[in-house]
CSV table of C-alpha atoms and ligand atoms in Angstrom, one decimal:
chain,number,residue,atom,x,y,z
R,13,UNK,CA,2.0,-10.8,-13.4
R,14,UNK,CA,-1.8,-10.2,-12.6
R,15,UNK,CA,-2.1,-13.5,-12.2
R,16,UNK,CA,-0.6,-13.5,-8.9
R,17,UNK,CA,-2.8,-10.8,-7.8
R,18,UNK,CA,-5.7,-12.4,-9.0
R,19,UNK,CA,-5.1,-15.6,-7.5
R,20,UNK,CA,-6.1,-13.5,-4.2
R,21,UNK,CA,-9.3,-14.4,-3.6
R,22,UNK,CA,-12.2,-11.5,-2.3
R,23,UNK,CA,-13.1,-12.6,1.1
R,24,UNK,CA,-15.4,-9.8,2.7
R,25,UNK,CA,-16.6,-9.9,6.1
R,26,UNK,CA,-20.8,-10.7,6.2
R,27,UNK,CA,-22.8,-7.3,7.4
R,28,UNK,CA,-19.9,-5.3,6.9
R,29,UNK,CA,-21.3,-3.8,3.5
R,30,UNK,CA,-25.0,-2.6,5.5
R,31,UNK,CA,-22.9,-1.2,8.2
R,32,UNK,CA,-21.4,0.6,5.2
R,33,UNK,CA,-24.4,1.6,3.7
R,34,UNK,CA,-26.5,2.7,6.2
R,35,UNK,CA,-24.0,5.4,7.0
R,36,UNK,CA,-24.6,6.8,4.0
R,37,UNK,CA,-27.6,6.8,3.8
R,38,UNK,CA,-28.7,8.3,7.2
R,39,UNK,CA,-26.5,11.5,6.8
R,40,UNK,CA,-28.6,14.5,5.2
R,41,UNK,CA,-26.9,16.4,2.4
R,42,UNK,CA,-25.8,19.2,4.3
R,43,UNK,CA,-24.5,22.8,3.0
R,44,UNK,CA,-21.3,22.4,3.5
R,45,UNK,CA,-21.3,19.0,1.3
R,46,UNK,CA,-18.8,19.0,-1.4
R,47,UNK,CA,-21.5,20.8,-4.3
R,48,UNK,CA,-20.7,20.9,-8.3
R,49,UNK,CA,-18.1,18.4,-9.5
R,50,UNK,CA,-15.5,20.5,-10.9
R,51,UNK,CA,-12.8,18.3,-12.6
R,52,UNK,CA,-12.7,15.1,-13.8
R,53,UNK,CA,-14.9,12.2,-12.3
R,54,UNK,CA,-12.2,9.4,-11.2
R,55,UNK,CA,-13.4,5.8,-11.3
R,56,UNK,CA,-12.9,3.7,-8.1
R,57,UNK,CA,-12.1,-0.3,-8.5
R,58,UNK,CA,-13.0,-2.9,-6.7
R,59,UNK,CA,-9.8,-4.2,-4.2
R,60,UNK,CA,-7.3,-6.4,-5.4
R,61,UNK,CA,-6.5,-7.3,-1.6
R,62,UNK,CA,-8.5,-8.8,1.5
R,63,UNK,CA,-7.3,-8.7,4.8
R,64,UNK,CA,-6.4,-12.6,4.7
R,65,UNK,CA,-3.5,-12.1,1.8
R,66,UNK,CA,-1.5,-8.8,4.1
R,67,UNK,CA,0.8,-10.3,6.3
R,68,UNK,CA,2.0,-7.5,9.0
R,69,UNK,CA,3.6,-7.4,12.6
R,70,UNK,CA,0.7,-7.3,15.0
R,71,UNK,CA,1.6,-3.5,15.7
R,72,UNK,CA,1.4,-2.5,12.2
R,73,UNK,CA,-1.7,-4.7,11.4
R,74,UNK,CA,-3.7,-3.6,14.9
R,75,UNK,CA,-3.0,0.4,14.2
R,76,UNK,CA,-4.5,-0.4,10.5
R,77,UNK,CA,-7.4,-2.7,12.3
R,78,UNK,CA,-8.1,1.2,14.8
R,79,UNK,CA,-8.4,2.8,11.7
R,80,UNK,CA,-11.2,0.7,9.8
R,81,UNK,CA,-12.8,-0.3,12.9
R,82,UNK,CA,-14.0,4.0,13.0
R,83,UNK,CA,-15.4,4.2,10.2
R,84,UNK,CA,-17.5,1.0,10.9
R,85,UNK,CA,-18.3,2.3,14.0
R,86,UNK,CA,-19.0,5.9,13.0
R,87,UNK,CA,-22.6,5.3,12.4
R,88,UNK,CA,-23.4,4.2,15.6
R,89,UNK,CA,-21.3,6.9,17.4
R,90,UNK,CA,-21.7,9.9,15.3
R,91,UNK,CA,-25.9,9.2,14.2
R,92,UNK,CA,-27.4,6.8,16.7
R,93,UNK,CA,-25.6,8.4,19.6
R,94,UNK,CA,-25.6,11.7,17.7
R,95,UNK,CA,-21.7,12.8,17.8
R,96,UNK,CA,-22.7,14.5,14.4
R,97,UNK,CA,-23.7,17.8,16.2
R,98,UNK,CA,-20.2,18.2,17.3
R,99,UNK,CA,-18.9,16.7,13.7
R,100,UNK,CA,-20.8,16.3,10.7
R,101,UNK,CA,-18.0,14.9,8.3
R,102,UNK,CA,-16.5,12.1,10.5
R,103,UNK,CA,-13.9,10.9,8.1
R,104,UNK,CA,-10.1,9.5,9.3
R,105,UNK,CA,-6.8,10.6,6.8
R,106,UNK,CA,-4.0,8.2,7.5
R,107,UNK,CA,-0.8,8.3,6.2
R,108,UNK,CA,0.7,4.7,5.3
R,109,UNK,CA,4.8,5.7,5.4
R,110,UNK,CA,7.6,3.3,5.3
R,111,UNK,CA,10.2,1.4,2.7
R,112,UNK,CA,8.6,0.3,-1.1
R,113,UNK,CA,7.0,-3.0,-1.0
R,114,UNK,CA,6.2,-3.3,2.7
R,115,UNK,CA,2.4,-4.0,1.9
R,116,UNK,CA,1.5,0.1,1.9
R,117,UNK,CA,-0.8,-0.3,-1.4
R,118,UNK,CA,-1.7,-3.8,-0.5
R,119,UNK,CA,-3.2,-2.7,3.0
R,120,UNK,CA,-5.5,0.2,1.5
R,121,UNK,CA,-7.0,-2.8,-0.9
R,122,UNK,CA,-7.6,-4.6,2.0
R,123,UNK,CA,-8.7,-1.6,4.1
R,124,UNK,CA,-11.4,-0.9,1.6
R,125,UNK,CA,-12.8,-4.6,1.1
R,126,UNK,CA,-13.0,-4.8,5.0
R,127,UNK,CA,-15.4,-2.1,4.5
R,128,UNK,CA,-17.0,-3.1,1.7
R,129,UNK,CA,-16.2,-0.4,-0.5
R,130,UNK,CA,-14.7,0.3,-3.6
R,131,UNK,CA,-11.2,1.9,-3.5
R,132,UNK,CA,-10.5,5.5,-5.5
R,133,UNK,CA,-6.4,5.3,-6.1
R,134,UNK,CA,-4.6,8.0,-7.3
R,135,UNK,CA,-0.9,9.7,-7.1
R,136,UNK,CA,0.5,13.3,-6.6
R,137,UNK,CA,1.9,13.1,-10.3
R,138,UNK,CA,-1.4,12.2,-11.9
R,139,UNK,CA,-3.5,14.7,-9.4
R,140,UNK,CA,-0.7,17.5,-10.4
R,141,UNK,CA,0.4,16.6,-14.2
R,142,UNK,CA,-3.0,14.7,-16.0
R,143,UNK,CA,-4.8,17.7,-15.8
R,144,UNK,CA,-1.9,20.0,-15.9
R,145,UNK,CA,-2.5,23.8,-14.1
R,146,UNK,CA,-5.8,22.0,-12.6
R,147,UNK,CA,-4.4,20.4,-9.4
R,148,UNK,CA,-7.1,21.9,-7.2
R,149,UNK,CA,-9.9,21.2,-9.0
R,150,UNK,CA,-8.8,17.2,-9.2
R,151,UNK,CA,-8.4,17.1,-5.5
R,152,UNK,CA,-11.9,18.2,-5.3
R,153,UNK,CA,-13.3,16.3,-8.2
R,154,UNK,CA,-11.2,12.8,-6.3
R,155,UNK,CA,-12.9,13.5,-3.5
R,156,UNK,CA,-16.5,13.8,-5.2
R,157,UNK,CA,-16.2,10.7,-7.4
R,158,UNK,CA,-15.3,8.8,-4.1
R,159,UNK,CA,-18.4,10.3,-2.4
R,160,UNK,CA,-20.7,9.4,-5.2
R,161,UNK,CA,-18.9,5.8,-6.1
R,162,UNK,CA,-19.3,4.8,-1.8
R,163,UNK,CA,-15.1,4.4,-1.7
R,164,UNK,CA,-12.1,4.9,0.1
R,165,UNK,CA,-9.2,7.7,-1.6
R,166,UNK,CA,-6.0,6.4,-1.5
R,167,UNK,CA,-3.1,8.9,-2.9
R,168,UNK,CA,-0.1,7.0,-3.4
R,169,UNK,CA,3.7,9.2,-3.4
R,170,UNK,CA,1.8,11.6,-1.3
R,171,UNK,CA,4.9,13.3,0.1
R,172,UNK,CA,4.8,16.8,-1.4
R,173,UNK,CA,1.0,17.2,-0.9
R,174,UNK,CA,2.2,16.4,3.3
R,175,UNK,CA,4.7,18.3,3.4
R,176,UNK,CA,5.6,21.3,5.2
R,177,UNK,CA,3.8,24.4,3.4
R,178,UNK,CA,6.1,27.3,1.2
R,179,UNK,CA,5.8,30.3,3.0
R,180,UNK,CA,6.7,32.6,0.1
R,181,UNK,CA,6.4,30.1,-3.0
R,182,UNK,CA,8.9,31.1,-5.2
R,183,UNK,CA,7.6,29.3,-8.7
R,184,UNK,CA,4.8,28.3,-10.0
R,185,UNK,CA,5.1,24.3,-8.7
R,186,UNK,CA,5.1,25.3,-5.5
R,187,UNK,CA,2.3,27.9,-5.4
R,188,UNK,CA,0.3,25.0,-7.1
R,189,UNK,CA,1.3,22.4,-4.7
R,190,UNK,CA,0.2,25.1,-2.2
R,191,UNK,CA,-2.9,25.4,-3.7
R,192,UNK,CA,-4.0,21.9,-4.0
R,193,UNK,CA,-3.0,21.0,-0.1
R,194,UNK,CA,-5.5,23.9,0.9
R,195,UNK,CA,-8.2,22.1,-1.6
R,196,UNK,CA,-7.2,18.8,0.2
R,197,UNK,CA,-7.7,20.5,3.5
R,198,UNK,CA,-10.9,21.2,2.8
R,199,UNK,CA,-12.3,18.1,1.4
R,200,UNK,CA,-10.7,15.9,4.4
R,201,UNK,CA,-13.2,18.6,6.2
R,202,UNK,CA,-16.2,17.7,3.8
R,203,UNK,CA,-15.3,13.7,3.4
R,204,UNK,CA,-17.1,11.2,5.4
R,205,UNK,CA,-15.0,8.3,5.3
R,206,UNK,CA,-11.7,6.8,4.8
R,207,UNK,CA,-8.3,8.8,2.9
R,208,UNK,CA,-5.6,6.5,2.6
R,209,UNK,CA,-1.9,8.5,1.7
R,210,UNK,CA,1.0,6.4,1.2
R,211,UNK,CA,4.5,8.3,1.4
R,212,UNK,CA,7.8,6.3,1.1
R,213,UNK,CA,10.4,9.3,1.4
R,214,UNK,CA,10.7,11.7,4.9
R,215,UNK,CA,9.5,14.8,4.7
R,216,UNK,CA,8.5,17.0,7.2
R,217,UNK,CA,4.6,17.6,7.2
R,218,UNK,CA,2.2,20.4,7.4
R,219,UNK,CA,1.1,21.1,10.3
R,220,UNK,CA,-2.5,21.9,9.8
R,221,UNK,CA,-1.7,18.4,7.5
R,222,UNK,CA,-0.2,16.7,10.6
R,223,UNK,CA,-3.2,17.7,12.7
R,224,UNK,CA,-5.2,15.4,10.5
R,225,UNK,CA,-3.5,12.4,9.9
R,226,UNK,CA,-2.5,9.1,11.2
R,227,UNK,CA,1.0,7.6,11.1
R,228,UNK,CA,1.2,4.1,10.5
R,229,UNK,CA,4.6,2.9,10.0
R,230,UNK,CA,5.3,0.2,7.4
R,231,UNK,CA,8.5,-1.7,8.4
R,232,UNK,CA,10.2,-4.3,6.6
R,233,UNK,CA,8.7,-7.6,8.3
R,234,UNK,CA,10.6,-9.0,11.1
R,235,UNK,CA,11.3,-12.7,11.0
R,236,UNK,CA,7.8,-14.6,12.1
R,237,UNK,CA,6.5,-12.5,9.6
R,238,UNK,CA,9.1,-13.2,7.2
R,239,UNK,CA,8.3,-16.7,6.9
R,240,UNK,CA,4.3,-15.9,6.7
R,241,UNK,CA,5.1,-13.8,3.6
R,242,UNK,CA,7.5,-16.6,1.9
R,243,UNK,CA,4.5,-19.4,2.7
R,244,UNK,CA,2.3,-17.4,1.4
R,245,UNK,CA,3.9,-16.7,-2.2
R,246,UNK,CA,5.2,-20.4,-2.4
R,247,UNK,CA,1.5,-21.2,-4.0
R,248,UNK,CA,0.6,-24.5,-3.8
R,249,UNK,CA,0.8,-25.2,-7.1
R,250,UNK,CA,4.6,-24.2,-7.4
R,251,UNK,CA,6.8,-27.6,-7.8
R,252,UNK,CA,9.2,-26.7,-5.3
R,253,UNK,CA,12.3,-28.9,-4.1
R,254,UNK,CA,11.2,-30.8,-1.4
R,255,UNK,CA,14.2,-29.4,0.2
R,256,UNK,CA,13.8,-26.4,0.7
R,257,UNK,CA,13.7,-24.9,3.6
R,258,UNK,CA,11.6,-21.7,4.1
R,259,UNK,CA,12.8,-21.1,7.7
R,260,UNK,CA,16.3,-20.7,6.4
R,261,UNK,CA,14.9,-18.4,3.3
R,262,UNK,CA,12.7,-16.7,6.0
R,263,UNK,CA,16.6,-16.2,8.5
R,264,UNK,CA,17.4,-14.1,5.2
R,265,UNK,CA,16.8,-10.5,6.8
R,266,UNK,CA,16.3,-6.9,5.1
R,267,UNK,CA,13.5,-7.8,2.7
R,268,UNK,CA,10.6,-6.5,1.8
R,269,UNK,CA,7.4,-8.4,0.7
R,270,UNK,CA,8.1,-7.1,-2.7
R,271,UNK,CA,11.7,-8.5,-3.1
R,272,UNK,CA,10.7,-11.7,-1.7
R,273,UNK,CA,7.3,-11.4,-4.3
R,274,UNK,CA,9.7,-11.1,-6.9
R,275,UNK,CA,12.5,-13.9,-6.1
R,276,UNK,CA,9.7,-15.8,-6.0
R,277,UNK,CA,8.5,-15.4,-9.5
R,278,UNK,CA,12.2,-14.8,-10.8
R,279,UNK,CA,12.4,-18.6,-9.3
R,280,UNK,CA,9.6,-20.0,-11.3
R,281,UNK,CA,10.5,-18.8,-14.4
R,282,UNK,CA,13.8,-19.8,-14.0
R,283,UNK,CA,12.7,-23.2,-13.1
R,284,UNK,CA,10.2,-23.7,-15.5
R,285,UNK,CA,13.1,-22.4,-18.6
R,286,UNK,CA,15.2,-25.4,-17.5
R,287,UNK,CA,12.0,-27.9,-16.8
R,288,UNK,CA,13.0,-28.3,-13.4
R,289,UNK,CA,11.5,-27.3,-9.9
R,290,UNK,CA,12.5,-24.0,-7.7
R,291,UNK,CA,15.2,-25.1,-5.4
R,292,UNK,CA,15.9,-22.6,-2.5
R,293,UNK,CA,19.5,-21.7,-4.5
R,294,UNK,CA,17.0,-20.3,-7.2
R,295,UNK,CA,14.9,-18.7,-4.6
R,296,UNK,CA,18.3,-17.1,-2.7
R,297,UNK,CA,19.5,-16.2,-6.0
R,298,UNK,CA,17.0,-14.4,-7.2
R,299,UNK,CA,16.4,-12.4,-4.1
R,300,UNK,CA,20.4,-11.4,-4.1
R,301,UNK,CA,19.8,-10.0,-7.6
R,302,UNK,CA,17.0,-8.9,-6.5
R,303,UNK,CA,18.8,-6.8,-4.3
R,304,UNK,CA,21.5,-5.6,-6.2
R,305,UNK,CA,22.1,-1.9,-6.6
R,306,UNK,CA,19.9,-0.4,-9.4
R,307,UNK,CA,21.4,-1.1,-12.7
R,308,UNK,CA,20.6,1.3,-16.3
R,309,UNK,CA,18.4,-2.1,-17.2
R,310,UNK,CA,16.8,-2.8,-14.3
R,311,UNK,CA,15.5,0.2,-13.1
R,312,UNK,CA,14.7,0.5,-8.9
R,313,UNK,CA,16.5,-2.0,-6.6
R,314,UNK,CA,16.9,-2.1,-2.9
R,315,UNK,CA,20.3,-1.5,-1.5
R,316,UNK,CA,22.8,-4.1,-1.5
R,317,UNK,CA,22.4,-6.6,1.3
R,318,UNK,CA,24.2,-6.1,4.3
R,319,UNK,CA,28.3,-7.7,4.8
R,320,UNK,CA,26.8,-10.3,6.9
R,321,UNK,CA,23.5,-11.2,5.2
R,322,UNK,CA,25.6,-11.6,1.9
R,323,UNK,CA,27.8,-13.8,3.1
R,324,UNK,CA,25.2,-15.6,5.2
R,325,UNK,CA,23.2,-16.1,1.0
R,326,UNK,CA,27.0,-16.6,-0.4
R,327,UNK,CA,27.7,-19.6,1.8
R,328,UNK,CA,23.7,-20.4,1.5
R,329,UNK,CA,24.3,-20.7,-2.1
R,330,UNK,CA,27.8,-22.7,-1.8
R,331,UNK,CA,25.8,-25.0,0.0
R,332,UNK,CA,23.1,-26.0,-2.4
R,333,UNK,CA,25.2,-25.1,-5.4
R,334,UNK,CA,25.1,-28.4,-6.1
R,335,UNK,CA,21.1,-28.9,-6.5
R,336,UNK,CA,21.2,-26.2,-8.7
R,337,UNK,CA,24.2,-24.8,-10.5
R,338,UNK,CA,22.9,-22.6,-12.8
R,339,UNK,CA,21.8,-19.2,-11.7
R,340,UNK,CA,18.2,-18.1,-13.3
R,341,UNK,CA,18.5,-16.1,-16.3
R,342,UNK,CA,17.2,-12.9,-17.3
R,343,UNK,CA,16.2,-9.4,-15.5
R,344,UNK,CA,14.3,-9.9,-12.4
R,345,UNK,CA,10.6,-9.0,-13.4
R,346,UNK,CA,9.3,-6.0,-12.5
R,347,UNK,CA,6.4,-5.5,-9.7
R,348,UNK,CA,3.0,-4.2,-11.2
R,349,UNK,CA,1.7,-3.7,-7.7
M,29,ATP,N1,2.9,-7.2,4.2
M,29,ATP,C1,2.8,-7.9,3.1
M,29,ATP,N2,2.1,-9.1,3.2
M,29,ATP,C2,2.0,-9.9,2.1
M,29,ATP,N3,2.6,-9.6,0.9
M,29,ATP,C3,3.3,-8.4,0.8
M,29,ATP,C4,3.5,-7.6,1.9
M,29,ATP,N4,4.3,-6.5,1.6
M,29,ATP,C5,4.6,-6.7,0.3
M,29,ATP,N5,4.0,-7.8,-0.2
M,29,ATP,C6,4.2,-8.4,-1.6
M,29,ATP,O1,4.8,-7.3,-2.3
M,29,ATP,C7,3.9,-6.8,-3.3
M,29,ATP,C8,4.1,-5.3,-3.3
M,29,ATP,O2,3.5,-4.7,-2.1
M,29,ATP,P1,2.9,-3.2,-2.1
M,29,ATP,O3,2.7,-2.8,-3.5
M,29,ATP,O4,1.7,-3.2,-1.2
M,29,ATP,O5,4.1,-2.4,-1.5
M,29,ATP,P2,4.2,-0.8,-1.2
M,29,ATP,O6,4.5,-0.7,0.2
M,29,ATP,O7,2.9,-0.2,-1.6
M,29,ATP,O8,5.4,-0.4,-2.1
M,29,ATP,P3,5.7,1.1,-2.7
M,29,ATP,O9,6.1,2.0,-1.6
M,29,ATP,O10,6.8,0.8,-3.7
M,29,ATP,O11,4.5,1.6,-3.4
M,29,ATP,C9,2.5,-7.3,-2.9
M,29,ATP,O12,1.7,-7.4,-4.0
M,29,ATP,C10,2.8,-8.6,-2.2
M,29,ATP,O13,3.0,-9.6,-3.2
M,30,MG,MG1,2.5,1.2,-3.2
């Protein structure tokens, strides 16, 4: 399934990485700076994903563009023009929230190699569990490795560390989660640069959280964008019918980049088991299963399409059963994104 991925090819923007740079290197090692590490060092990666590869609404993609374009501009405004007095960790927390597979993981790999940085991912279960009873300590030791390694953080199912604080914590969970949000607190303080949360249930945030962060809302994509998304995973090299049609696949609405990601490779497989090419019946197919309420094998699944939408891929289907009468075989695949 890498394969897909890596097909995506690193594109990063020329000067981008000395902007970068120099605003590390000007900033003198105050007192405050996050000292001793005190957990374990986390290793960033270079991005899987450039700017060129995320397909959002213009909204969605301008609100993300805000967010990169401070920290690129953050050495000019906070040491050429000296807004470091007034704040000597200039760093910005957003929160990516909306539906699984609307791009959230894919935009903080293309956030980071806009910037030319490396990109430090972890989750809440990882930061709580790998290390168990040391959950402040890794958000501390995250935020060090990130310092010293020049990258973004990104904590993916970051929910519980946003949410609202337990007054009187009754177990030991919750005075831990309590715990590790103050550490987090204080090293969004100490950070200079970018902390990317991604969140894909609603909660109700901390205030002194909230205070801090950035919404940007991921949406499932709206038609135009749609049919960007379909282009874009119908590769060049993939024999397709040359009937196919993606404006009609693209009229197919309530999908996220994921499902249509993964009725795409459904399709190939299919297509390549019976030695012929994907039809758009494959391609429909595949994104109804896809769709399908989750199942003991399967695992996680969207909800079932709407009335009209099914019908609309039922009589879809009808249509082009003909092309292609066999359904493709075999559990849908699952995402490693
Ligand atoms: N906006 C998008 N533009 C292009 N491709 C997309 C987009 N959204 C999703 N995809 C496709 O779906 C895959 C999964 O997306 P991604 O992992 O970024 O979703 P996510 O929002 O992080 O999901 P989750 O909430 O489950 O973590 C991507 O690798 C890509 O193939
Ligand atoms: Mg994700």
């Amino acid at each position: 399934m890498h394969s897909l991925i890596g097909a995506f090819t690193q594109r990063q923007r020329p000067g981008s990485f000395q902007l970068v740079a120099s605003y590390g290197e000007v900033r003198p090692p105050g007192p405050d700076a996050v000292s001793a590490r005190q957990g374990p060092r986390f290793i960033a990666t270079d991005p899987l994903h450039t700017f060129d590869k995320l397909l959002l609404t213009r909204e969605i993609e301008e609100r993300l563009l805000d967010c990169i374009a401070f920290v690129e501009v953050a050495p000019l405004v906070f040491d050429t023009w000296g807004l470091r007095a007034i704040e000597p960790h200039p760093s910005v927390a957003v929160n990516f929230r909306g539906p699984p597979g609307t791009g959230k993981t894919m935009a903080a790999h293309a956030a980071a190699s806009r910037l030319g940085k490396k990109i430090l991912l972890s989750r809440l279960s990882e930061l709580e569990s790998k290390y168990h009873g040391d959950g402040p300590k890794n958000i501390v030791a995250l935020f060090d490795s990130a310092k010293e390694q020049d990258a973004i953080v990104f904590i993916d199912e970051a929910e519980s560390l946003l949410s609202r604080r337990f007054a009187q914590p009754e177990q030991a969970a919750e005075s831990a989660i309590n715990s590790m949000r103050t550490e987090l607190l204080m090293a969004l303080d100490a950070f200079d640069g970018l902390a990317i949360f991604a969140s894909n249930l609603p909660h109700s945030y901390d205030t002194a959280m909230e205070s801090r962060l950035l919404n940007i809302e991921f949406t499932l994509p709206d038609l135009p964008t749609r049919r960007r998304i379909w282009e874009a995973h119908l590769v060049p090299g993939l024999p397709v019918d040359p009937e196919l049609s993606i404006d009609r696949l693209a009229s197919i609405d309530g999908v996220s980049g994921r499902d249509i990601k993964l009725s795409v490779i459904t399709a190939a497989i299919g297509a390549a088991r019976r030695k012929t090419v994907v039809t758009e019946a494959l391609l429909v197919s595949a994104l109804e299963r896809q769709r399908r309420p989750p199942s003991a094998e399967q695992g996680e699944a969207g909800p079932p399409l709407d009335p009209q939408t099914a019908e609309a891929v039922k009589s879809r289907l009808r249509g082009s059963a003909k092309n292609d009468p066999a359904p493709p075989d075999g559990p849908a695949p699952s995402d490693i994104s």
